[in-house]
PDB file of C-alpha atoms and ligand atoms in Angstrom:
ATOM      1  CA  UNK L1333     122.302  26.785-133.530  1.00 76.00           C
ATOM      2  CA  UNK L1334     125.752  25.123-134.464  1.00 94.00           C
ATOM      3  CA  UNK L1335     125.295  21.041-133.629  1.00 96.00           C
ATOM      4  CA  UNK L1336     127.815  21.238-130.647  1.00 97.00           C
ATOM      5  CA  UNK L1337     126.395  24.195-128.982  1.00 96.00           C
ATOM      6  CA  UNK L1338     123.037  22.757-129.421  1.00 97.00           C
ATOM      7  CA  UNK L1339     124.181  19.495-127.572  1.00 98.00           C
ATOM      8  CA  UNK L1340     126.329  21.653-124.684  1.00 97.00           C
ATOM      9  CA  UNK L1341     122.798  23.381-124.372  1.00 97.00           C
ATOM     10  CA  UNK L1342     120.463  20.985-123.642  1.00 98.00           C
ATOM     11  CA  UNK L1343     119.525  20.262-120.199  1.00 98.00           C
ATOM     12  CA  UNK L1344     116.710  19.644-117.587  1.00 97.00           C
ATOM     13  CA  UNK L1345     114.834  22.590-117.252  1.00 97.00           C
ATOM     14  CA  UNK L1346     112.029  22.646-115.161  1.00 95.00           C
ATOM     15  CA  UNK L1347     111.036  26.181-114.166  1.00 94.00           C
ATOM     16  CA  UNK L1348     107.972  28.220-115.640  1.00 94.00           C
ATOM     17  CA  UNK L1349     107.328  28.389-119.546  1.00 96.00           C
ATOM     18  CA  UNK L1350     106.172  31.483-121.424  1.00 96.00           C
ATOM     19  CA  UNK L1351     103.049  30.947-122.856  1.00 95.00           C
ATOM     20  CA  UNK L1352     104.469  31.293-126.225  1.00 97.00           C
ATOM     21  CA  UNK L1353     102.825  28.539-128.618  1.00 97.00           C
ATOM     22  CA  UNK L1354     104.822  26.191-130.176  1.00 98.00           C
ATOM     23  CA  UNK L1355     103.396  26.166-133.818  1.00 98.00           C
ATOM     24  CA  UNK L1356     102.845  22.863-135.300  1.00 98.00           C
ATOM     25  CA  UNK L1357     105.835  23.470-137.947  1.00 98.00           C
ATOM     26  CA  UNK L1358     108.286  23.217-134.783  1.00 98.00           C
ATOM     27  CA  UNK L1359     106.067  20.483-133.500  1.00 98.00           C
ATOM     28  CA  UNK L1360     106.665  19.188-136.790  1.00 98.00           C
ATOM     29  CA  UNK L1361     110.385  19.595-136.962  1.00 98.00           C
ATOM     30  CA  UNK L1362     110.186  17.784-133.422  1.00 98.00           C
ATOM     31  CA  UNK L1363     108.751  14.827-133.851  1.00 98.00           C
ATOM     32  CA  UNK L1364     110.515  14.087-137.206  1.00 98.00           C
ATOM     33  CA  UNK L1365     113.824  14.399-135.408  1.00 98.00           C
ATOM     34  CA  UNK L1366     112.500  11.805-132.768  1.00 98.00           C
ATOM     35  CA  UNK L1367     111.194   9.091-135.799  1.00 98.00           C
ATOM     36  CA  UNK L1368     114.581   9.804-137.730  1.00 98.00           C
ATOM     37  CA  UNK L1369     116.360   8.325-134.838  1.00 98.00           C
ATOM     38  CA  UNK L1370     118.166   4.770-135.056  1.00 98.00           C
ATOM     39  CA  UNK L1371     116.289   1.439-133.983  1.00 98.00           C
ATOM     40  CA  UNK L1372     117.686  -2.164-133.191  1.00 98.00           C
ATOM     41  CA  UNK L1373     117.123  -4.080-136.399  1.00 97.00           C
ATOM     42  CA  UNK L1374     114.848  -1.234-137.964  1.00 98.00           C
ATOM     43  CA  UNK L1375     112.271  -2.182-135.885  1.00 98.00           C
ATOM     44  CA  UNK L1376     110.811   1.748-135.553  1.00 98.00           C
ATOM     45  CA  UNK L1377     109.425   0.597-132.268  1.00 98.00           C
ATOM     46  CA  UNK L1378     108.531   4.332-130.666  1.00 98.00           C
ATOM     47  CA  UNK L1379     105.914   6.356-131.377  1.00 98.00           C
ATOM     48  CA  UNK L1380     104.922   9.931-130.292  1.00 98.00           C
ATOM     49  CA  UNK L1381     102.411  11.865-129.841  1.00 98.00           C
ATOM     50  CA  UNK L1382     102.397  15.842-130.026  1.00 98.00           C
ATOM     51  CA  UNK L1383     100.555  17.442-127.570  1.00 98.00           C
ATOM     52  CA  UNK L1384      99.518  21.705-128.095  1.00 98.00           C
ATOM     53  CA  UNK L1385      95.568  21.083-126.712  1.00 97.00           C
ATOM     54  CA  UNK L1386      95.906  23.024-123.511  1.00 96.00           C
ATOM     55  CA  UNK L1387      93.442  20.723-121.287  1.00 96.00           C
ATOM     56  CA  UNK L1388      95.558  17.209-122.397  1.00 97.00           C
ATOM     57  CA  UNK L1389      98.619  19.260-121.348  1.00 97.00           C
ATOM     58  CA  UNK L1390      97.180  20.301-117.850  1.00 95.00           C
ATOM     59  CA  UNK L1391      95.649  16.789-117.014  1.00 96.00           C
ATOM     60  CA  UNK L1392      99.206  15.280-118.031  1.00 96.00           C
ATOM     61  CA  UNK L1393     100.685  17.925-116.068  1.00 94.00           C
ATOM     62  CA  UNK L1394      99.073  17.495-113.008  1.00 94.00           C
ATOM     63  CA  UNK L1395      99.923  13.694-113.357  1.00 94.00           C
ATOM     64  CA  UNK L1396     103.144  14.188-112.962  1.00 93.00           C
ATOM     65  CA  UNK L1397     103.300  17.110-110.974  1.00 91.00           C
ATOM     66  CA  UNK L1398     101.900  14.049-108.257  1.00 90.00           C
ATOM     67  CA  UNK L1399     104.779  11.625-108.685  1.00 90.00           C
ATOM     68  CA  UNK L1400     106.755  14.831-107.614  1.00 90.00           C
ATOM     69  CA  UNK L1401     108.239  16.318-111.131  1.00 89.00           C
ATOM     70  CA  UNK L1402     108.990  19.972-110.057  1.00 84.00           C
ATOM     71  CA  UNK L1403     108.373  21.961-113.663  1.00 81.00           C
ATOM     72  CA  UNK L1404     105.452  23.675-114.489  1.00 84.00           C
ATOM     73  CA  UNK L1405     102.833  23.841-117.886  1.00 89.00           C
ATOM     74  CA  UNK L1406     104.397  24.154-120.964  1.00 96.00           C
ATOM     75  CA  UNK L1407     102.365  25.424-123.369  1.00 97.00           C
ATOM     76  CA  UNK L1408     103.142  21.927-126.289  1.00 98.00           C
ATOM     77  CA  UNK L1409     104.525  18.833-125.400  1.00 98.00           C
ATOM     78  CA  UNK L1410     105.287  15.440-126.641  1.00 98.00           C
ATOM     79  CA  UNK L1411     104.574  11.427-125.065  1.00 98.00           C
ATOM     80  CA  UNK L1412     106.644   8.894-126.182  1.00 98.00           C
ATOM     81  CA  UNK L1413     105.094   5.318-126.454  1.00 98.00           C
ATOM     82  CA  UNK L1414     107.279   2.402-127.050  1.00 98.00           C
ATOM     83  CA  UNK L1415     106.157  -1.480-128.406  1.00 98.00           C
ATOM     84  CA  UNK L1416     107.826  -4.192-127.275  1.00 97.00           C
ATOM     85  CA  UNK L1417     108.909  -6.033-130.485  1.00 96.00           C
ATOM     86  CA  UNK L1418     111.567  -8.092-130.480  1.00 95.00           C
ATOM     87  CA  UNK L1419     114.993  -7.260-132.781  1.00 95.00           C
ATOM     88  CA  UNK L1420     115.226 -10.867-133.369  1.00 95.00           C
ATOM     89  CA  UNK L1421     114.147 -14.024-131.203  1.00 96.00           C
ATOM     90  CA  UNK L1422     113.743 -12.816-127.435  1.00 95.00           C
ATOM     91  CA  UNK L1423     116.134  -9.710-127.707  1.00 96.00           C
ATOM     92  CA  UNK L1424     114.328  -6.284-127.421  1.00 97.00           C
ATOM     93  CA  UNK L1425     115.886  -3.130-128.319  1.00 98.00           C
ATOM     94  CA  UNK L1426     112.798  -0.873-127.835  1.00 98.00           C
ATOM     95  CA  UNK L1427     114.456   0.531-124.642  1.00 98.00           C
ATOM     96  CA  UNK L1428     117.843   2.034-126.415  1.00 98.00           C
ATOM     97  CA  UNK L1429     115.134   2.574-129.536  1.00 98.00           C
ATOM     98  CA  UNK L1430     113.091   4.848-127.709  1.00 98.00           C
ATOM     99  CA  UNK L1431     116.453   6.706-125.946  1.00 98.00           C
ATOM    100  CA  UNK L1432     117.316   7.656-129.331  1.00 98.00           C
ATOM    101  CA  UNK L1433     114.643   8.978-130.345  1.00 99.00           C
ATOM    102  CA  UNK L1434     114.091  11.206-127.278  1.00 99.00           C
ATOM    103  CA  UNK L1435     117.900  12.376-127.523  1.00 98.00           C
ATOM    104  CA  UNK L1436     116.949  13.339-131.000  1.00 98.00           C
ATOM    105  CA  UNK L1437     114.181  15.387-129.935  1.00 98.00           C
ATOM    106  CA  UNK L1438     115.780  16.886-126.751  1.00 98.00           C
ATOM    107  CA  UNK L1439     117.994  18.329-129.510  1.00 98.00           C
ATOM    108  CA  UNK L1440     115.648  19.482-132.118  1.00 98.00           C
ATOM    109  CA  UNK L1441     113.600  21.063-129.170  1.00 98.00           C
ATOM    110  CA  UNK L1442     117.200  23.322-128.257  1.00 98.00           C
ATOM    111  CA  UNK L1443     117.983  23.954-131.542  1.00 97.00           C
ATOM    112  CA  UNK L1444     114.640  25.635-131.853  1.00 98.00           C
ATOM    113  CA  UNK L1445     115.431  27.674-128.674  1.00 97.00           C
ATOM    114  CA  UNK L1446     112.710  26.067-126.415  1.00 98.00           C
ATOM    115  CA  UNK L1447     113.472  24.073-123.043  1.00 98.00           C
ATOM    116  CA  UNK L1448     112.293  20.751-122.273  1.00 97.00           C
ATOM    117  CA  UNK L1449     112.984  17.896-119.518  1.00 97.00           C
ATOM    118  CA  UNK L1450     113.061  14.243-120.112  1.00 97.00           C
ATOM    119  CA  UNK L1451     110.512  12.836-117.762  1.00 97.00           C
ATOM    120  CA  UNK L1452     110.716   9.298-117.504  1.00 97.00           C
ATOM    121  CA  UNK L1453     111.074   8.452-114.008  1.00 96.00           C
ATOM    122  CA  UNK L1454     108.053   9.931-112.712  1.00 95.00           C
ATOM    123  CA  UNK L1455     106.045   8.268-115.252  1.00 96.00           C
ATOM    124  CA  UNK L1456     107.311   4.823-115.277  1.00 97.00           C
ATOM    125  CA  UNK L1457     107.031   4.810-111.743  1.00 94.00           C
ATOM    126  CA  UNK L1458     104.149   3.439-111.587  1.00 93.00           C
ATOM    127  CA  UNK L1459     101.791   1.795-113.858  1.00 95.00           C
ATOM    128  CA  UNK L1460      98.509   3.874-112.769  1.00 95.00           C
ATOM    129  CA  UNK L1461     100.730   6.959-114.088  1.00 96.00           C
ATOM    130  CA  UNK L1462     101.067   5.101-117.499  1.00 97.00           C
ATOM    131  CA  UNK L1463      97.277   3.746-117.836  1.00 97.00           C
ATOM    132  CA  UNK L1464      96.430   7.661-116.381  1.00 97.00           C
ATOM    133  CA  UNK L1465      97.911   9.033-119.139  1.00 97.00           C
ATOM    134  CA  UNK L1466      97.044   6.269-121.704  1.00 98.00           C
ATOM    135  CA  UNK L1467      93.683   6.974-120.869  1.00 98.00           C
ATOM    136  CA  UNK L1468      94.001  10.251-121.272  1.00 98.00           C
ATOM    137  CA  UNK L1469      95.476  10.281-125.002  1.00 98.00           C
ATOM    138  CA  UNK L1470      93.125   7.134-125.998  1.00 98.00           C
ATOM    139  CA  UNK L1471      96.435   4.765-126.463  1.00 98.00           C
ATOM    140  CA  UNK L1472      95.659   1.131-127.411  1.00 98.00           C
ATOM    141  CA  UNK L1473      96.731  -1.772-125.250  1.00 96.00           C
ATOM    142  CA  UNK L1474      99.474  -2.583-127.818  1.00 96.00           C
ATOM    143  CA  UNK L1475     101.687   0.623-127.031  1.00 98.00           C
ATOM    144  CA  UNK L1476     103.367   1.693-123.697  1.00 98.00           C
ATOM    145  CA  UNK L1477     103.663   5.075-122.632  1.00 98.00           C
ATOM    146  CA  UNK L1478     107.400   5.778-121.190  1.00 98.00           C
ATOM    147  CA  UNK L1479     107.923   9.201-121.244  1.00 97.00           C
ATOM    148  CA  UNK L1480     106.908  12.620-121.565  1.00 98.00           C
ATOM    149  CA  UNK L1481     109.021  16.261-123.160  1.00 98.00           C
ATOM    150  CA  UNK L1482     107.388  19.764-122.065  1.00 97.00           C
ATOM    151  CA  UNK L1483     108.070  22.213-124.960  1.00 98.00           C
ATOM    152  CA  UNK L1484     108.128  26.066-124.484  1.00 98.00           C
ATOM    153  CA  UNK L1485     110.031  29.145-124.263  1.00 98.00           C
ATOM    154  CA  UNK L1486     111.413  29.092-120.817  1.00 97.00           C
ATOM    155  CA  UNK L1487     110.721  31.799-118.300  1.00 96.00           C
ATOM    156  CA  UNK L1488     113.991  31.559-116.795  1.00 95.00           C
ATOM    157  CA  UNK L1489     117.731  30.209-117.007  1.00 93.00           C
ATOM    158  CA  UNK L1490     117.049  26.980-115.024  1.00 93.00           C
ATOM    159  CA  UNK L1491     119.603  25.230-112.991  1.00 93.00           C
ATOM    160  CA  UNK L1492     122.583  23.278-114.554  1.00 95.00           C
ATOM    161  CA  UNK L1493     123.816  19.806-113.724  1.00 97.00           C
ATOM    162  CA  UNK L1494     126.935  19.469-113.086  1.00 97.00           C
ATOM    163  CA  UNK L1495     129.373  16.802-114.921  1.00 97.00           C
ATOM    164  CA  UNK L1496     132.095  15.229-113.648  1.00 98.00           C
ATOM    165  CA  UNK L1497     135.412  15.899-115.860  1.00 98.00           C
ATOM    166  CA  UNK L1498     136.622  14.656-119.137  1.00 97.00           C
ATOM    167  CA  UNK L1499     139.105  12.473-117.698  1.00 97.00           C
ATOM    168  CA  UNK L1500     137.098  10.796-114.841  1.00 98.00           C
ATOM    169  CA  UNK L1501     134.645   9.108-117.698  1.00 98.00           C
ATOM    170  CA  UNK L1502     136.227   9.443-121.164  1.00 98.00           C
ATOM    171  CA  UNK L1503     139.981   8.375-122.664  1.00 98.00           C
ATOM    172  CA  UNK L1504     141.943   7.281-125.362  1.00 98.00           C
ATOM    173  CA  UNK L1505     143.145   3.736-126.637  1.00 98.00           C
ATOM    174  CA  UNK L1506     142.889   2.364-123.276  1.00 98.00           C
ATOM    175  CA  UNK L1507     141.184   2.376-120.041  1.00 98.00           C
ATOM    176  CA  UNK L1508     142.573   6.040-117.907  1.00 97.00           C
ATOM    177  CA  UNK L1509     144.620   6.889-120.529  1.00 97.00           C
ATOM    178  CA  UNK L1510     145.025  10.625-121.870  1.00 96.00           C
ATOM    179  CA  UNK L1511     147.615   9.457-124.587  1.00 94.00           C
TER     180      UNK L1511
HETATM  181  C1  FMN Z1999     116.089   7.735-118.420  1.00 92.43           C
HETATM  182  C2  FMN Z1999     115.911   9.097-117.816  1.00 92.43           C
HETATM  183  C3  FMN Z1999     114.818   9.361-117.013  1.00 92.43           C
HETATM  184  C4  FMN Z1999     114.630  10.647-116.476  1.00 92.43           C
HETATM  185  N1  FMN Z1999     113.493  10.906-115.756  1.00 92.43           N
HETATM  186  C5  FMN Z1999     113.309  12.142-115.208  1.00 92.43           C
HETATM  187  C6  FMN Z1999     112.107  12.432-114.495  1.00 92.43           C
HETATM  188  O1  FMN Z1999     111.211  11.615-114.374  1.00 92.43           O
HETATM  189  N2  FMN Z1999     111.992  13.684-113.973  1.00 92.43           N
HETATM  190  C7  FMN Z1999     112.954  14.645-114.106  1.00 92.43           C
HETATM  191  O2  FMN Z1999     112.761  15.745-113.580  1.00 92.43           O
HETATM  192  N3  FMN Z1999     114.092  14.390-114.805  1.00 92.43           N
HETATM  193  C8  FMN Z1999     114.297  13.169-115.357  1.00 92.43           C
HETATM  194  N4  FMN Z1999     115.417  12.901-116.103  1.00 92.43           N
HETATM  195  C9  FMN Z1999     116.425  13.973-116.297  1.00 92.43           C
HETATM  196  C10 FMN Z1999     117.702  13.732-115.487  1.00 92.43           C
HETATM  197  O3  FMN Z1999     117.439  13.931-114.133  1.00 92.43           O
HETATM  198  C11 FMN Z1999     118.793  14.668-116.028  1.00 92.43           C
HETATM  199  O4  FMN Z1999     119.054  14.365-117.382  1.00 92.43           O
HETATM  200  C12 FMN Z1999     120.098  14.570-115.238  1.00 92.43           C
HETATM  201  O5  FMN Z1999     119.919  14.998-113.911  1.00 92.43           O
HETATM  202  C13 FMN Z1999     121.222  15.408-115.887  1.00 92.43           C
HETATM  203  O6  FMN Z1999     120.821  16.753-115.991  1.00 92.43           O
HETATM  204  P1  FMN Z1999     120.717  17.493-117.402  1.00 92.43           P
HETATM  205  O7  FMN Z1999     119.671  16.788-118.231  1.00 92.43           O
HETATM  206  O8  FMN Z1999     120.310  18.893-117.031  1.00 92.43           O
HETATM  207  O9  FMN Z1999     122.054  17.444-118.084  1.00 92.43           O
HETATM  208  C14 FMN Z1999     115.608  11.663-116.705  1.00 92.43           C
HETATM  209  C15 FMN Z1999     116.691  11.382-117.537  1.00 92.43           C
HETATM  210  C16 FMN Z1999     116.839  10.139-118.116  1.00 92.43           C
HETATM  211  C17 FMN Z1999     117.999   9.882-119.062  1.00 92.43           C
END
């Protein structure tokens, strides 16, 4: 898929998956698009974890399924875990690290033709979801899991977001300017 096309593509999808696996090449692919991503001071301060075992992916699944997230199994996955190191003296970057890298994979994950969601919310919502699902993938104390991408074919064309225009949040040379 052409780069633009691939990022007017992605979006939230969170209807039913095929069961389609996701072979470990495109896992691959995935997760090296998420490390290849940018980080404050090189600090490489995310980490992931690729998911295709079917019982992790239902436990983690029903886990968020509870804090409300509306999708359904995919048949892969990946969790993003995040350290809190700092760039330099007390200023952390791990936040806008760890953005990147799941932008990055968002993309990979369209460019391959599969749908995904960036689940975040319902995760860091609570910190019994986190040490649920830190449990879960045997994560030491060090890391912090923030998020979590479904991968699979989707079932359906899920519902688009809409964006407000062009000239409400973007301009040139100065603020609300066209020219
Ligand atoms: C930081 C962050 C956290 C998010 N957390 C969730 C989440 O927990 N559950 C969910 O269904 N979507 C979540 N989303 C997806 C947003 O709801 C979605 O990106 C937004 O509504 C725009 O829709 P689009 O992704 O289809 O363009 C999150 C997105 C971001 C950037």
């Amino acid at each position: 898929m052409e780069f633009f096309e691939c990022v007017q593509n992605r979006y939230s999808y969170r209807g039913a998956y095929k069961s389609t696996p996701v072979p470990r090449e495109n896992m691959e692919k995935i997760i090296k698009a998420g490390l290849a991503a940018p980080s404050g001071c090189n600090t490489q301060t995310t980490s992931i974890i690729g998911i295709d075992d079917k019982q992790i992916l239902v436990s983690i699944a029903n886990i968020v399924k509870k804090n409300g997230f509306k999708g359904t199994l995919a048949p892969a996955g990946v969790c993003i875990l995040t350290q809190e190191i700092p760039g330099y003296a007390d200023v952390y970057f791990n936040v806008q690290d760890y953005s990147a890298a799941i932008e990055n994979m968002l993309l990979a994950i369209t460019a391959l033709g599969y749908a995904s969601c960036w689940i975040e919310g319902q995760i860091t919502e609570s910190e019994e979801t986190q040490k649920q699902i830190a449990d879960i993938l045997k994560i030491p104390k060090n890391y912090i899991v923030i998020g979590f991408l479904p991968i699979g074919v989707p079932e359906s064309e899920g519902k688009r977001a809409s964006y407000k225009p062009f000239s409400e949040r973007a301009w040139y040379n100065v603020y609300g300017s066209s020219e």
